[in-house]
PDB file of N, CA and C in Angstrom:
ATOM      1  N   MET A   1      73.215   6.774 -71.510  1.00  0.00           N
ATOM      2  CA  MET A   1      72.282   6.221 -70.479  1.00  0.00           C
ATOM      3  C   MET A   1      71.190   7.121 -70.179  1.00  0.00           C
ATOM      4  N   ALA A   2      69.985   6.644 -70.124  1.00  0.00           N
ATOM      5  CA  ALA A   2      68.821   7.575 -69.822  1.00  0.00           C
ATOM      6  C   ALA A   2      68.691   7.831 -68.272  1.00  0.00           C
ATOM      7  N   TYR A   3      68.175   8.943 -68.019  1.00  0.00           N
ATOM      8  CA  TYR A   3      67.936   9.381 -66.628  1.00  0.00           C
ATOM      9  C   TYR A   3      66.837   8.482 -66.005  1.00  0.00           C
ATOM     10  N   GLU A   4      67.222   8.026 -64.873  1.00  0.00           N
ATOM     11  CA  GLU A   4      66.188   7.160 -64.122  1.00  0.00           C
ATOM     12  C   GLU A   4      65.948   7.786 -62.787  1.00  0.00           C
ATOM     13  N   MET A   5      64.574   8.062 -62.558  1.00  0.00           N
ATOM     14  CA  MET A   5      64.207   8.613 -61.296  1.00  0.00           C
ATOM     15  C   MET A   5      64.393   7.621 -60.102  1.00  0.00           C
ATOM     16  N   ARG A   6      64.805   8.272 -58.982  1.00  0.00           N
ATOM     17  CA  ARG A   6      64.899   7.447 -57.792  1.00  0.00           C
ATOM     18  C   ARG A   6      64.149   8.068 -56.664  1.00  0.00           C
ATOM     19  N   PRO A   7      63.763   7.250 -55.705  1.00  0.00           N
ATOM     20  CA  PRO A   7      62.915   7.790 -54.592  1.00  0.00           C
ATOM     21  C   PRO A   7      63.622   8.893 -53.905  1.00  0.00           C
ATOM     22  N   GLY A   8      62.927  10.036 -53.590  1.00  0.00           N
ATOM     23  CA  GLY A   8      63.530  11.198 -52.956  1.00  0.00           C
ATOM     24  C   GLY A   8      64.222  12.179 -53.872  1.00  0.00           C
ATOM     25  N   LYS A   9      64.191  11.915 -55.175  1.00  0.00           N
ATOM     26  CA  LYS A   9      64.907  12.744 -56.177  1.00  0.00           C
ATOM     27  C   LYS A   9      63.934  13.257 -57.182  1.00  0.00           C
ATOM     28  N   GLY A  10      64.292  14.372 -57.920  1.00  0.00           N
ATOM     29  CA  GLY A  10      63.589  14.977 -58.882  1.00  0.00           C
ATOM     30  C   GLY A  10      64.355  15.974 -59.699  1.00  0.00           C
ATOM     31  N   SER A  11      63.667  16.548 -60.709  1.00  0.00           N
ATOM     32  CA  SER A  11      64.230  17.592 -61.522  1.00  0.00           C
ATOM     33  C   SER A  11      63.304  18.679 -61.755  1.00  0.00           C
ATOM     34  N   LEU A  12      63.897  19.925 -61.926  1.00  0.00           N
ATOM     35  CA  LEU A  12      63.170  21.139 -62.269  1.00  0.00           C
ATOM     36  C   LEU A  12      63.806  21.749 -63.461  1.00  0.00           C
ATOM     37  N   PHE A  13      62.851  22.286 -64.308  1.00  0.00           N
ATOM     38  CA  PHE A  13      63.249  22.944 -65.505  1.00  0.00           C
ATOM     39  C   PHE A  13      62.576  24.238 -65.643  1.00  0.00           C
ATOM     40  N   ARG A  14      63.232  25.240 -66.243  1.00  0.00           N
ATOM     41  CA  ARG A  14      62.615  26.562 -66.459  1.00  0.00           C
ATOM     42  C   ARG A  14      61.356  26.494 -67.120  1.00  0.00           C
ATOM     43  N   ASN A  15      60.291  27.180 -66.669  1.00  0.00           N
ATOM     44  CA  ASN A  15      58.969  27.219 -67.241  1.00  0.00           C
ATOM     45  C   ASN A  15      58.960  28.197 -68.424  1.00  0.00           C
ATOM     46  N   GLU A  16      59.114  27.593 -69.564  1.00  0.00           N
ATOM     47  CA  GLU A  16      59.152  28.461 -70.808  1.00  0.00           C
ATOM     48  C   GLU A  16      57.794  29.077 -71.090  1.00  0.00           C
ATOM     49  N   ASN A  17      56.665  28.634 -70.490  1.00  0.00           N
ATOM     50  CA  ASN A  17      55.245  29.063 -70.806  1.00  0.00           C
ATOM     51  C   ASN A  17      54.868  30.053 -69.736  1.00  0.00           C
ATOM     52  N   ARG A  18      55.764  30.659 -68.874  1.00  0.00           N
ATOM     53  CA  ARG A  18      55.342  31.537 -67.823  1.00  0.00           C
ATOM     54  C   ARG A  18      54.934  32.892 -68.401  1.00  0.00           C
ATOM     55  N   THR A  19      53.674  33.251 -68.242  1.00  0.00           N
ATOM     56  CA  THR A  19      53.201  34.553 -68.682  1.00  0.00           C
ATOM     57  C   THR A  19      52.651  35.455 -67.588  1.00  0.00           C
ATOM     58  N   GLU A  20      52.459  34.870 -66.389  1.00  0.00           N
ATOM     59  CA  GLU A  20      51.985  35.671 -65.260  1.00  0.00           C
ATOM     60  C   GLU A  20      52.798  35.430 -64.025  1.00  0.00           C
ATOM     61  N   GLU A  21      52.799  36.362 -63.131  1.00  0.00           N
ATOM     62  CA  GLU A  21      53.580  36.185 -61.845  1.00  0.00           C
ATOM     63  C   GLU A  21      53.164  34.949 -61.074  1.00  0.00           C
ATOM     64  N   LYS A  22      51.882  34.590 -61.078  1.00  0.00           N
ATOM     65  CA  LYS A  22      51.482  33.389 -60.411  1.00  0.00           C
ATOM     66  C   LYS A  22      51.894  32.048 -60.957  1.00  0.00           C
ATOM     67  N   HIS A  23      52.392  32.130 -62.246  1.00  0.00           N
ATOM     68  CA  HIS A  23      52.915  30.945 -62.804  1.00  0.00           C
ATOM     69  C   HIS A  23      54.286  30.534 -62.209  1.00  0.00           C
ATOM     70  N   PRO A  24      54.594  29.258 -62.039  1.00  0.00           N
ATOM     71  CA  PRO A  24      55.875  28.965 -61.481  1.00  0.00           C
ATOM     72  C   PRO A  24      57.041  29.292 -62.428  1.00  0.00           C
ATOM     73  N   ASN A  25      58.158  29.612 -61.764  1.00  0.00           N
ATOM     74  CA  ASN A  25      59.406  29.856 -62.564  1.00  0.00           C
ATOM     75  C   ASN A  25      59.968  28.598 -63.058  1.00  0.00           C
ATOM     76  N   ALA A  26      59.844  27.469 -62.431  1.00  0.00           N
ATOM     77  CA  ALA A  26      60.303  26.214 -62.840  1.00  0.00           C
ATOM     78  C   ALA A  26      59.233  25.176 -62.500  1.00  0.00           C
ATOM     79  N   LYS A  27      59.351  24.031 -63.176  1.00  0.00           N
ATOM     80  CA  LYS A  27      58.452  22.858 -62.936  1.00  0.00           C
ATOM     81  C   LYS A  27      59.182  21.655 -63.346  1.00  0.00           C
ATOM     82  N   GLY A  28      58.716  20.455 -62.769  1.00  0.00           N
ATOM     83  CA  GLY A  28      59.258  19.299 -63.067  1.00  0.00           C
ATOM     84  C   GLY A  28      58.576  18.100 -62.300  1.00  0.00           C
ATOM     85  N   LYS A  29      59.276  17.046 -62.138  1.00  0.00           N
ATOM     86  CA  LYS A  29      58.754  15.823 -61.493  1.00  0.00           C
ATOM     87  C   LYS A  29      59.647  15.459 -60.258  1.00  0.00           C
ATOM     88  N   ILE A  30      58.967  14.831 -59.283  1.00  0.00           N
ATOM     89  CA  ILE A  30      59.749  14.321 -58.070  1.00  0.00           C
ATOM     90  C   ILE A  30      59.160  12.995 -57.763  1.00  0.00           C
ATOM     91  N   MET A  31      60.057  11.951 -57.376  1.00  0.00           N
ATOM     92  CA  MET A  31      59.661  10.687 -56.896  1.00  0.00           C
ATOM     93  C   MET A  31      59.679  10.611 -55.412  1.00  0.00           C
ATOM     94  N   LEU A  32      58.569  10.399 -54.760  1.00  0.00           N
ATOM     95  CA  LEU A  32      58.454  10.356 -53.380  1.00  0.00           C
ATOM     96  C   LEU A  32      59.097   9.055 -52.927  1.00  0.00           C
ATOM     97  N   PRO A  33      59.410   8.903 -51.546  1.00  0.00           N
ATOM     98  CA  PRO A  33      60.002   7.717 -51.038  1.00  0.00           C
ATOM     99  C   PRO A  33      59.176   6.450 -51.255  1.00  0.00           C
ATOM    100  N   ASN A  34      57.779   6.777 -51.454  1.00  0.00           N
ATOM    101  CA  ASN A  34      56.864   5.541 -51.704  1.00  0.00           C
ATOM    102  C   ASN A  34      56.814   5.095 -53.111  1.00  0.00           C
ATOM    103  N   GLY A  35      57.534   5.794 -54.071  1.00  0.00           N
ATOM    104  CA  GLY A  35      57.522   5.432 -55.476  1.00  0.00           C
ATOM    105  C   GLY A  35      56.584   6.291 -56.260  1.00  0.00           C
ATOM    106  N   GLU A  36      55.746   7.041 -55.630  1.00  0.00           N
ATOM    107  CA  GLU A  36      54.821   7.882 -56.415  1.00  0.00           C
ATOM    108  C   GLU A  36      55.595   9.008 -57.156  1.00  0.00           C
ATOM    109  N   VAL A  37      55.181   9.349 -58.355  1.00  0.00           N
ATOM    110  CA  VAL A  37      55.835  10.368 -59.119  1.00  0.00           C
ATOM    111  C   VAL A  37      54.862  11.542 -59.184  1.00  0.00           C
ATOM    112  N   ARG A  38      55.187  12.736 -58.660  1.00  0.00           N
ATOM    113  CA  ARG A  38      54.356  13.820 -58.596  1.00  0.00           C
ATOM    114  C   ARG A  38      55.020  15.174 -59.324  1.00  0.00           C
ATOM    115  N   TRP A  39      54.118  16.002 -59.727  1.00  0.00           N
ATOM    116  CA  TRP A  39      54.558  17.232 -60.281  1.00  0.00           C
ATOM    117  C   TRP A  39      55.151  18.120 -59.135  1.00  0.00           C
ATOM    118  N   ILE A  40      56.180  18.952 -59.440  1.00  0.00           N
ATOM    119  CA  ILE A  40      56.718  19.861 -58.504  1.00  0.00           C
ATOM    120  C   ILE A  40      56.850  21.193 -59.266  1.00  0.00           C
ATOM    121  N   SER A  41      56.570  22.283 -58.504  1.00  0.00           N
ATOM    122  CA  SER A  41      56.741  23.672 -59.022  1.00  0.00           C
ATOM    123  C   SER A  41      57.523  24.524 -58.122  1.00  0.00           C
ATOM    124  N   ALA A  42      58.222  25.533 -58.622  1.00  0.00           N
ATOM    125  CA  ALA A  42      59.007  26.398 -57.919  1.00  0.00           C
ATOM    126  C   ALA A  42      58.838  27.792 -58.335  1.00  0.00           C
ATOM    127  N   TRP A  43      58.807  28.690 -57.374  1.00  0.00           N
ATOM    128  CA  TRP A  43      58.646  30.165 -57.594  1.00  0.00           C
ATOM    129  C   TRP A  43      59.821  30.834 -56.939  1.00  0.00           C
ATOM    130  N   THR A  44      60.466  31.696 -57.663  1.00  0.00           N
ATOM    131  CA  THR A  44      61.526  32.548 -57.127  1.00  0.00           C
ATOM    132  C   THR A  44      61.082  33.876 -56.468  1.00  0.00           C
ATOM    133  N   ASN A  45      61.381  34.016 -55.183  1.00  0.00           N
ATOM    134  CA  ASN A  45      60.806  35.201 -54.474  1.00  0.00           C
ATOM    135  C   ASN A  45      62.025  35.991 -54.008  1.00  0.00           C
ATOM    136  N   VAL A  46      61.798  37.271 -53.626  1.00  0.00           N
ATOM    137  CA  VAL A  46      62.844  38.140 -53.191  1.00  0.00           C
ATOM    138  C   VAL A  46      62.379  38.741 -51.788  1.00  0.00           C
ATOM    139  N   THR A  47      63.175  38.759 -50.782  1.00  0.00           N
ATOM    140  CA  THR A  47      62.916  39.308 -49.468  1.00  0.00           C
ATOM    141  C   THR A  47      63.064  40.847 -49.580  1.00  0.00           C
ATOM    142  N   ALA A  48      62.690  41.498 -48.477  1.00  0.00           N
ATOM    143  CA  ALA A  48      62.772  42.912 -48.461  1.00  0.00           C
ATOM    144  C   ALA A  48      64.230  43.399 -48.456  1.00  0.00           C
ATOM    145  N   ALA A  49      65.109  42.470 -48.025  1.00  0.00           N
ATOM    146  CA  ALA A  49      66.545  42.767 -48.034  1.00  0.00           C
ATOM    147  C   ALA A  49      67.281  42.441 -49.337  1.00  0.00           C
ATOM    148  N   GLY A  50      66.342  41.960 -50.311  1.00  0.00           N
ATOM    149  CA  GLY A  50      66.917  41.649 -51.619  1.00  0.00           C
ATOM    150  C   GLY A  50      67.456  40.256 -51.827  1.00  0.00           C
ATOM    151  N   GLU A  51      67.272  39.335 -50.800  1.00  0.00           N
ATOM    152  CA  GLU A  51      67.743  38.016 -50.995  1.00  0.00           C
ATOM    153  C   GLU A  51      66.670  37.148 -51.701  1.00  0.00           C
ATOM    154  N   LYS A  52      67.230  36.326 -52.547  1.00  0.00           N
ATOM    155  CA  LYS A  52      66.363  35.427 -53.366  1.00  0.00           C
ATOM    156  C   LYS A  52      66.129  34.073 -52.551  1.00  0.00           C
ATOM    157  N   TRP A  53      64.902  33.530 -52.719  1.00  0.00           N
ATOM    158  CA  TRP A  53      64.730  32.250 -52.133  1.00  0.00           C
ATOM    159  C   TRP A  53      63.561  31.590 -52.998  1.00  0.00           C
ATOM    160  N   GLN A  54      63.452  30.210 -52.870  1.00  0.00           N
ATOM    161  CA  GLN A  54      62.580  29.414 -53.631  1.00  0.00           C
ATOM    162  C   GLN A  54      61.416  28.937 -52.788  1.00  0.00           C
ATOM    163  N   SER A  55      60.240  28.998 -53.377  1.00  0.00           N
ATOM    164  CA  SER A  55      59.029  28.439 -52.677  1.00  0.00           C
ATOM    165  C   SER A  55      58.636  27.250 -53.524  1.00  0.00           C
ATOM    166  N   LEU A  56      58.373  26.108 -52.928  1.00  0.00           N
ATOM    167  CA  LEU A  56      58.070  24.915 -53.646  1.00  0.00           C
ATOM    168  C   LEU A  56      56.672  24.463 -53.433  1.00  0.00           C
ATOM    169  N   SER A  57      56.111  23.698 -54.310  1.00  0.00           N
ATOM    170  CA  SER A  57      54.833  23.059 -54.207  1.00  0.00           C
ATOM    171  C   SER A  57      54.864  21.703 -54.862  1.00  0.00           C
ATOM    172  N   ILE A  58      54.429  20.603 -54.165  1.00  0.00           N
ATOM    173  CA  ILE A  58      54.227  19.316 -54.766  1.00  0.00           C
ATOM    174  C   ILE A  58      52.839  19.111 -55.038  1.00  0.00           C
ATOM    175  N   GLY A  59      52.521  18.713 -56.389  1.00  0.00           N
ATOM    176  CA  GLY A  59      51.213  18.631 -56.838  1.00  0.00           C
ATOM    177  C   GLY A  59      50.725  17.276 -57.056  1.00  0.00           C
ATOM    178  N   ASP A  60      49.809  17.115 -58.014  1.00  0.00           N
ATOM    179  CA  ASP A  60      49.107  15.804 -58.347  1.00  0.00           C
ATOM    180  C   ASP A  60      50.046  14.766 -58.864  1.00  0.00           C
ATOM    181  N   LEU A  61      49.535  13.540 -58.790  1.00  0.00           N
ATOM    182  CA  LEU A  61      50.212  12.348 -59.390  1.00  0.00           C
ATOM    183  C   LEU A  61      50.596  12.571 -60.921  1.00  0.00           C
ATOM    184  N   VAL A  62      51.683  12.269 -61.307  1.00  0.00           N
ATOM    185  CA  VAL A  62      51.885  12.239 -62.779  1.00  0.00           C
ATOM    186  C   VAL A  62      51.307  10.993 -63.447  1.00  0.00           C
ATOM    187  N   GLN A  63      50.365  11.108 -64.257  1.00  0.00           N
ATOM    188  CA  GLN A  63      49.710  10.035 -64.899  1.00  0.00           C
ATOM    189  C   GLN A  63      50.581   9.311 -65.916  1.00  0.00           C
ATOM    190  N   GLY A  64      50.790   7.961 -65.739  1.00  0.00           N
ATOM    191  CA  GLY A  64      51.629   7.273 -66.578  1.00  0.00           C
ATOM    192  C   GLY A  64      53.139   7.591 -66.446  1.00  0.00           C
ATOM    193  N   GLY A  65      53.483   8.174 -65.345  1.00  0.00           N
ATOM    194  CA  GLY A  65      54.872   8.670 -65.227  1.00  0.00           C
ATOM    195  C   GLY A  65      55.801   7.578 -64.891  1.00  0.00           C
ATOM    196  N   GLN A  66      57.121   7.828 -65.088  1.00  0.00           N
ATOM    197  CA  GLN A  66      58.094   6.842 -64.703  1.00  0.00           C
ATOM    198  C   GLN A  66      58.064   6.639 -63.260  1.00  0.00           C
ATOM    199  N   GLY A  67      58.145   5.375 -62.832  1.00  0.00           N
ATOM    200  CA  GLY A  67      58.231   5.064 -61.347  1.00  0.00           C
ATOM    201  C   GLY A  67      56.926   4.553 -60.803  1.00  0.00           C
ATOM    202  N   GLN A  68      55.825   4.916 -61.488  1.00  0.00           N
ATOM    203  CA  GLN A  68      54.528   4.463 -61.052  1.00  0.00           C
ATOM    204  C   GLN A  68      54.442   3.027 -61.247  1.00  0.00           C
ATOM    205  N   THR A  69      53.924   2.407 -60.208  1.00  0.00           N
ATOM    206  CA  THR A  69      53.845   0.891 -60.314  1.00  0.00           C
ATOM    207  C   THR A  69      52.389   0.448 -60.482  1.00  0.00           C
ATOM    208  N   ALA A  70      52.239  -0.619 -61.078  1.00  0.00           N
ATOM    209  CA  ALA A  70      50.899  -1.244 -61.273  1.00  0.00           C
ATOM    210  C   ALA A  70      51.015  -2.672 -60.794  1.00  0.00           C
ATOM    211  N   ALA A  71      50.007  -3.055 -60.198  1.00  0.00           N
ATOM    212  CA  ALA A  71      49.996  -4.484 -59.646  1.00  0.00           C
ATOM    213  C   ALA A  71      49.784  -5.481 -60.722  1.00  0.00           C
ATOM    214  N   VAL A  72      50.714  -6.489 -60.699  1.00  0.00           N
ATOM    215  CA  VAL A  72      50.643  -7.550 -61.675  1.00  0.00           C
ATOM    216  C   VAL A  72      50.179  -8.795 -61.027  1.00  0.00           C
ATOM    217  N   VAL A  73      49.030  -9.352 -61.456  1.00  0.00           N
ATOM    218  CA  VAL A  73      48.477 -10.563 -60.873  1.00  0.00           C
ATOM    219  C   VAL A  73      48.768 -11.683 -61.803  1.00  0.00           C
ATOM    220  N   GLN A  74      49.311 -12.716 -61.266  1.00  0.00           N
ATOM    221  CA  GLN A  74      49.547 -13.990 -62.198  1.00  0.00           C
ATOM    222  C   GLN A  74      48.917 -15.120 -61.483  1.00  0.00           C
ATOM    223  N   SER A  75      48.055 -15.868 -62.167  1.00  0.00           N
ATOM    224  CA  SER A  75      47.425 -17.035 -61.589  1.00  0.00           C
ATOM    225  C   SER A  75      48.250 -18.195 -61.954  1.00  0.00           C
ATOM    226  N   ASP A  76      48.010 -19.337 -61.328  1.00  0.00           N
ATOM    227  CA  ASP A  76      48.665 -20.575 -61.672  1.00  0.00           C
ATOM    228  C   ASP A  76      48.282 -21.059 -63.101  1.00  0.00           C
ATOM    229  N   ASP A  77      47.196 -20.519 -63.680  1.00  0.00           N
ATOM    230  CA  ASP A  77      46.834 -20.879 -65.022  1.00  0.00           C
ATOM    231  C   ASP A  77      47.740 -20.326 -66.024  1.00  0.00           C
ATOM    232  N   ASP A  78      48.476 -19.232 -65.750  1.00  0.00           N
ATOM    233  CA  ASP A  78      49.481 -18.668 -66.592  1.00  0.00           C
ATOM    234  C   ASP A  78      50.711 -19.375 -66.651  1.00  0.00           C
ATOM    235  N   ILE A  79      51.036 -20.229 -65.718  1.00  0.00           N
ATOM    236  CA  ILE A  79      52.287 -20.912 -65.641  1.00  0.00           C
ATOM    237  C   ILE A  79      52.285 -22.133 -66.541  1.00  0.00           C
ATOM    238  N   PRO A  80      53.249 -22.288 -67.512  1.00  0.00           N
ATOM    239  CA  PRO A  80      53.134 -23.310 -68.543  1.00  0.00           C
ATOM    240  C   PRO A  80      53.528 -24.744 -68.117  1.00  0.00           C
ATOM    241  N   PHE A  81      53.729 -25.039 -66.782  1.00  0.00           N
ATOM    242  CA  PHE A  81      54.043 -26.365 -66.301  1.00  0.00           C
ATOM    243  C   PHE A  81      53.170 -26.733 -65.077  1.00  0.00           C
TER     244      PHE A  81
END
């Protein structure tokens, strides 16, 4: 069974292309409650006490991503009866 995105859920994966500190440690997609699918990025940070924490950023819309809806208009001319 294929993974299906649901509103309020998303996935992050390790950023294999990270070459600089400013690049995210992980990136992925998240579906907002309104059905929009957006990019999400995460950076791992360390406090002065040595505790790790995550900083998150939600970015632009995913073009052609799963969950994005398009309006379908059907006129009476399309109905065969």
